[in-house]
Amino acid sequence: MSRQIAVIWTLFMFSGLSSAAQGASFLFMKGSIPGTFINPGLVLDKTVNISVAGLSASFTTNGPSINDVTSKNSSGDRYIDVKKIPDNVYPKNDITAALDIHTLDIGIKTGLVTWLTGHAYRSSANINYPGSLVELAAKGNAAFVGQKVSIGTSVDVSAYNEIYLGAQVKASAFSIGLRGKILYGAANILTEKSSVIFQTKADYYQLELENDYLLRSSGLLRYHSLDSITLDYKPVTFENLFFNNRGFAFDVGATYTIGDKLMISASALDIGYINWDFFPRKYSSKGVFSFEGIDILDFLGDSISISVSDSLLNSVKVTSSLENYKTSLSNRFTFGCAYDMNDHWSFNALFLTNKNFGYRYNQFSVSLLRKFSFFHTGLICTFAKNNLFAFGLYGKINAGPFSAYLNAENVLAVFRPLDSKSGGLRIGTTLQF
Amino acid sequence: MLLFRIFRFASLAFVPLLCMWSCFEKDSGLQVGGGEEDYEIAIPLINSRISVTKIAGVSKGNTAIIVSPGGKISVLYKNNNVLSKTVASVFPPFPGLFPYILNDTLTRVKLPVDPSQLVKKAIFKDTKIIFYFESKETSDVRVTMRIPELTKNNIVFEREFILKYSNMSPMKLQTDQISVDGWTYKSETNTMTFQYGATLLSGKRIILDNAFMNFDILKFSYIEGYLGYFSFPLDGNIIDVGLFNQWQSGSFDFTDPKITISLDNTFGIPVRSKINKFELTSVTGKTLNLESPFVDSGIDYAYPGFNEIDMIKTTHFEFNKNNSNIQDIFNEKTKTLSYDINALVNPLQDTTIKGYVTDNSYFVVRVAVEVPLQGSVHQVIVADTLDINLDDFKKVKAAEFKTNISNDFPMDIKVQAYFLDENNKSILSLFKDDGLLIPAAPLNSNGTTSPGVIRSEIIDFDSVRFDKVRQSKRLAVVGQINTTGSDMKNPVWIYDNYGINLQVGAKLKLEL
């Protein structure tokens, strides 16, 4: 009971932290199931290995932070500060978020082979927006009369349940692991084309949209009109489990131990696809749509009010249909090494490249682990293009066969959230005997 | 020991956690507001092509546009009131109220028509007759009824009835209703003769003690003869002519305005319109009468002949500059035309003129004012005042309007608008100086214009001017029009392809 209280208290203390987590801390947990999440070849230490309620949440942006594009006015309200935009907003900017819930994972060692099975609910989203959209929103379109402004924004969301079966084999210094995963898609948005060019013409400020926009969705987005779009989003759902939106993926990983202190590892994760066939909606807007003002003769004698925004929205045509489609998963590749200096200190390095909705994201992490008798703690430093230095903290409590862990990266985001460009949190519990 | 270690670590960790929270920005929730930089939007407001045809199309009044094959426009002002009459006006159905007594074996019954009418031929429709006989004889009586004027397929109307003796005296017989639908009446005396022969079984001829004839309703599908003189009024009607409603000053000179009267007639009898009054009232309240020889004499309309039964004969008559003073009085800025007309049937009251009507016969009289848009307009000023509500522009600090205008009409137009406060006092004018001049399109030798050139104007409302505009409640719009050569009263035609292209956009500086 006292151990349980201690674990809960520790988790509570660290629960306020948020940061970006991309798997560097999993190397701290080699030998237990969470380690196999980053590399299925990381051999499990015990005969029976169970992981329960593993949760991983993260966000990152390669664009500006909130403070990078906003300032406070004299009333204390925030506004988009046009003076900051040129230095901080790029032509293309991404905001990515991910949430993985590993409900139950089991590893059973029989001889040289350790069998792996488990379930997870995985979801991720990405918004890609052009910097010109931010400028347009900040200044108004009058500053862009006669110019074509790209405002197309793509939204991608993918959520699915995965059930896997795998195995890992250790032979002398070499180990390899493989997981085959059956996937059941729960919700998806795929933006195949996102070209929207907005122009305010110089004649008398006619508004024109040149669209080549194609968006697909299954189980998530319903389009009724441009100002009426509904999202049926559930953080966790088992809809379509075993029925629709089937897919397949695999993870493979390998390690090689040099001596008894140094281990190098490599893995390829989430190589697969999902076929979306549950109400697979396809929305397309292609063409040139314009609003050139109203004809006053149509309103002669009428006292109705005229809405410019309604007139422009009504001019844009969107076609909808049902069409099955296929998406690839956001695959990841890792290359790492772990050096056990002694029984108390370990040093790890991990290079991770992640293709998320078509955008490649790379990061390099170095980390240091200190082991106490019942408590492990670690410090992680992550280098990424959008966030040069992000420091993370790791903690794990061991109580016999039971352990609980918490990892938070980019702890500085706690102090300055509005300057933060990334954040992540990972928690979970394991049982090994 | 283990527990102590946990709590020691926890308390140590708690201290820096408290420090972290104290450094946390408490107001990290994002509100949205405005900064120092201007936020300016540019939007199109108006894109219109104003033409006579289009204005007439959206007009809610009784106005129509007539376009000639060459594209010349005339405007037609009319009202919905028309004079229409059917055969019931000339020969209404006559109900059979009282029975006719057949005193003798031969009785002549007068048709219930006006004494001035002479029905020489008629075909019954929906009429039924009934007979009543009475006899004090004590045996059966056979009665044969014959109407020589009534024939069908050249067979004279004849019916036989039996009064059955049943030990009751007198014997009575009321016949069933006998339809005479489709039977033809012919006579030169407006009478029908009822001949009966009553005989006993022995063959002895007798006279009935009582004999009556009755009918339910006298209706005809065709009547021929002299059908009398009638006068139907179409009085107290007014046509609104909206052409000059906004006129303030200046002169008009329309070349050929007209008042048209048209009559559709399927009556086979002469019809003439008698003009009691044609009065034109100007926007200044001045009233002038239309003068014309045809006002005195009336207008005879065409009617279908005996070989044109149920055909529509249309007569179209116009009072124009050649047969009346319409041009002079119309150009006094006519606001309304009020008229009082009678339609006369058989106007000469000549009983020798034979005519006809059928159950489908009718005539319809329509009056309209037709204004071909040919003429000159000299220094005419028109004005109108509109209520405006600028509440939706509360966040607008300043504005700049851009107008693109082109004019295909052969007329200079100068426009000015004044923003008025609640006391109708002018706060500000829309355009500089005396207004925006839209020059006339160049006039070609064939009387048409070349398309107008686009002219752009920027109308600036800085924050000081816009603040003034915000207080206004009304907008007074004043226009001055001069057709090309109007000082010499040179007439120009307005064609249906003429228009004014008006495009307006705005840049609005907003306060967020």
mmCIF file with all atom_site columns, N, CA, C and O in Angstrom, chain A residues 2 13 28 38 60 154 258 295:
data_model
loop_
_atom_site.group_PDB
_atom_site.id
_atom_site.type_symbol
_atom_site.label_atom_id
_atom_site.label_alt_id
_atom_site.label_comp_id
_atom_site.label_asym_id
_atom_site.label_entity_id
_atom_site.label_seq_id
_atom_site.pdbx_PDB_ins_code
_atom_site.Cartn_x
_atom_site.Cartn_y
_atom_site.Cartn_z
_atom_site.occupancy
_atom_site.B_iso_or_equiv
_atom_site.pdbx_formal_charge
_atom_site.auth_seq_id
_atom_site.auth_comp_id
_atom_site.auth_asym_id
_atom_site.auth_atom_id
_atom_site.pdbx_PDB_model_num
ATOM 1  N N  . SER A 1 2   ? 1.898   1.223  0.826   1.00 0.00 ? 2   SER A N  1
ATOM 2  C CA . SER A 1 2   ? 2.763   2.400  0.895   1.00 0.00 ? 2   SER A CA 1
ATOM 3  C C  . SER A 1 2   ? 3.504   2.585  -0.426  1.00 0.00 ? 2   SER A C  1
ATOM 4  O O  . SER A 1 2   ? 3.727   3.693  -0.867  1.00 0.00 ? 2   SER A O  1
ATOM 5  N N  . MET A 1 13  ? 3.333   14.205 -9.157  1.00 0.00 ? 13  MET A N  1
ATOM 6  C CA . MET A 1 13  ? 4.260   15.332 -9.167  1.00 0.00 ? 13  MET A CA 1
ATOM 7  C C  . MET A 1 13  ? 4.778   15.612 -10.559 1.00 0.00 ? 13  MET A C  1
ATOM 8  O O  . MET A 1 13  ? 5.029   16.748 -10.909 1.00 0.00 ? 13  MET A O  1
ATOM 9  N N  . PHE A 1 28  ? 16.290  3.624  -21.972 1.00 0.00 ? 28  PHE A N  1
ATOM 10 C CA . PHE A 1 28  ? 16.472  3.424  -20.534 1.00 0.00 ? 28  PHE A CA 1
ATOM 11 C C  . PHE A 1 28  ? 15.753  2.153  -20.096 1.00 0.00 ? 28  PHE A C  1
ATOM 12 O O  . PHE A 1 28  ? 16.093  1.566  -19.071 1.00 0.00 ? 28  PHE A O  1
ATOM 13 N N  . ILE A 1 38  ? 10.436  0.852  -29.037 1.00 0.00 ? 38  ILE A N  1
ATOM 14 C CA . ILE A 1 38  ? 11.353  1.575  -29.908 1.00 0.00 ? 38  ILE A CA 1
ATOM 15 C C  . ILE A 1 38  ? 12.182  0.600  -30.753 1.00 0.00 ? 38  ILE A C  1
ATOM 16 O O  . ILE A 1 38  ? 12.695  0.969  -31.808 1.00 0.00 ? 38  ILE A O  1
ATOM 17 N N  . THR A 1 60  ? 4.672   18.854 -31.384 1.00 0.00 ? 60  THR A N  1
ATOM 18 C CA . THR A 1 60  ? 5.848   19.575 -31.850 1.00 0.00 ? 60  THR A CA 1
ATOM 19 C C  . THR A 1 60  ? 5.455   20.449 -33.022 1.00 0.00 ? 60  THR A C  1
ATOM 20 O O  . THR A 1 60  ? 4.489   20.169 -33.722 1.00 0.00 ? 60  THR A O  1
ATOM 21 N N  . SER A 1 154 ? -3.270  21.921 -44.927 1.00 0.00 ? 154 SER A N  1
ATOM 22 C CA . SER A 1 154 ? -3.626  20.501 -44.959 1.00 0.00 ? 154 SER A CA 1
ATOM 23 C C  . SER A 1 154 ? -3.735  19.982 -43.542 1.00 0.00 ? 154 SER A C  1
ATOM 24 O O  . SER A 1 154 ? -2.969  20.368 -42.650 1.00 0.00 ? 154 SER A O  1
ATOM 25 N N  . ILE A 1 258 ? 28.600  -5.380 -28.052 1.00 0.00 ? 258 ILE A N  1
ATOM 26 C CA . ILE A 1 258 ? 30.063  -5.455 -28.187 1.00 0.00 ? 258 ILE A CA 1
ATOM 27 C C  . ILE A 1 258 ? 30.634  -5.522 -26.774 1.00 0.00 ? 258 ILE A C  1
ATOM 28 O O  . ILE A 1 258 ? 30.480  -4.552 -26.003 1.00 0.00 ? 258 ILE A O  1
ATOM 29 N N  . ASP A 1 295 ? -25.119 42.462 -57.370 1.00 0.00 ? 295 ASP A N  1
ATOM 30 C CA . ASP A 1 295 ? -25.834 43.265 -58.348 1.00 0.00 ? 295 ASP A CA 1
ATOM 31 C C  . ASP A 1 295 ? -26.937 43.994 -57.591 1.00 0.00 ? 295 ASP A C  1
ATOM 32 O O  . ASP A 1 295 ? -27.874 43.363 -57.109 1.00 0.00 ? 295 ASP A O  1
#
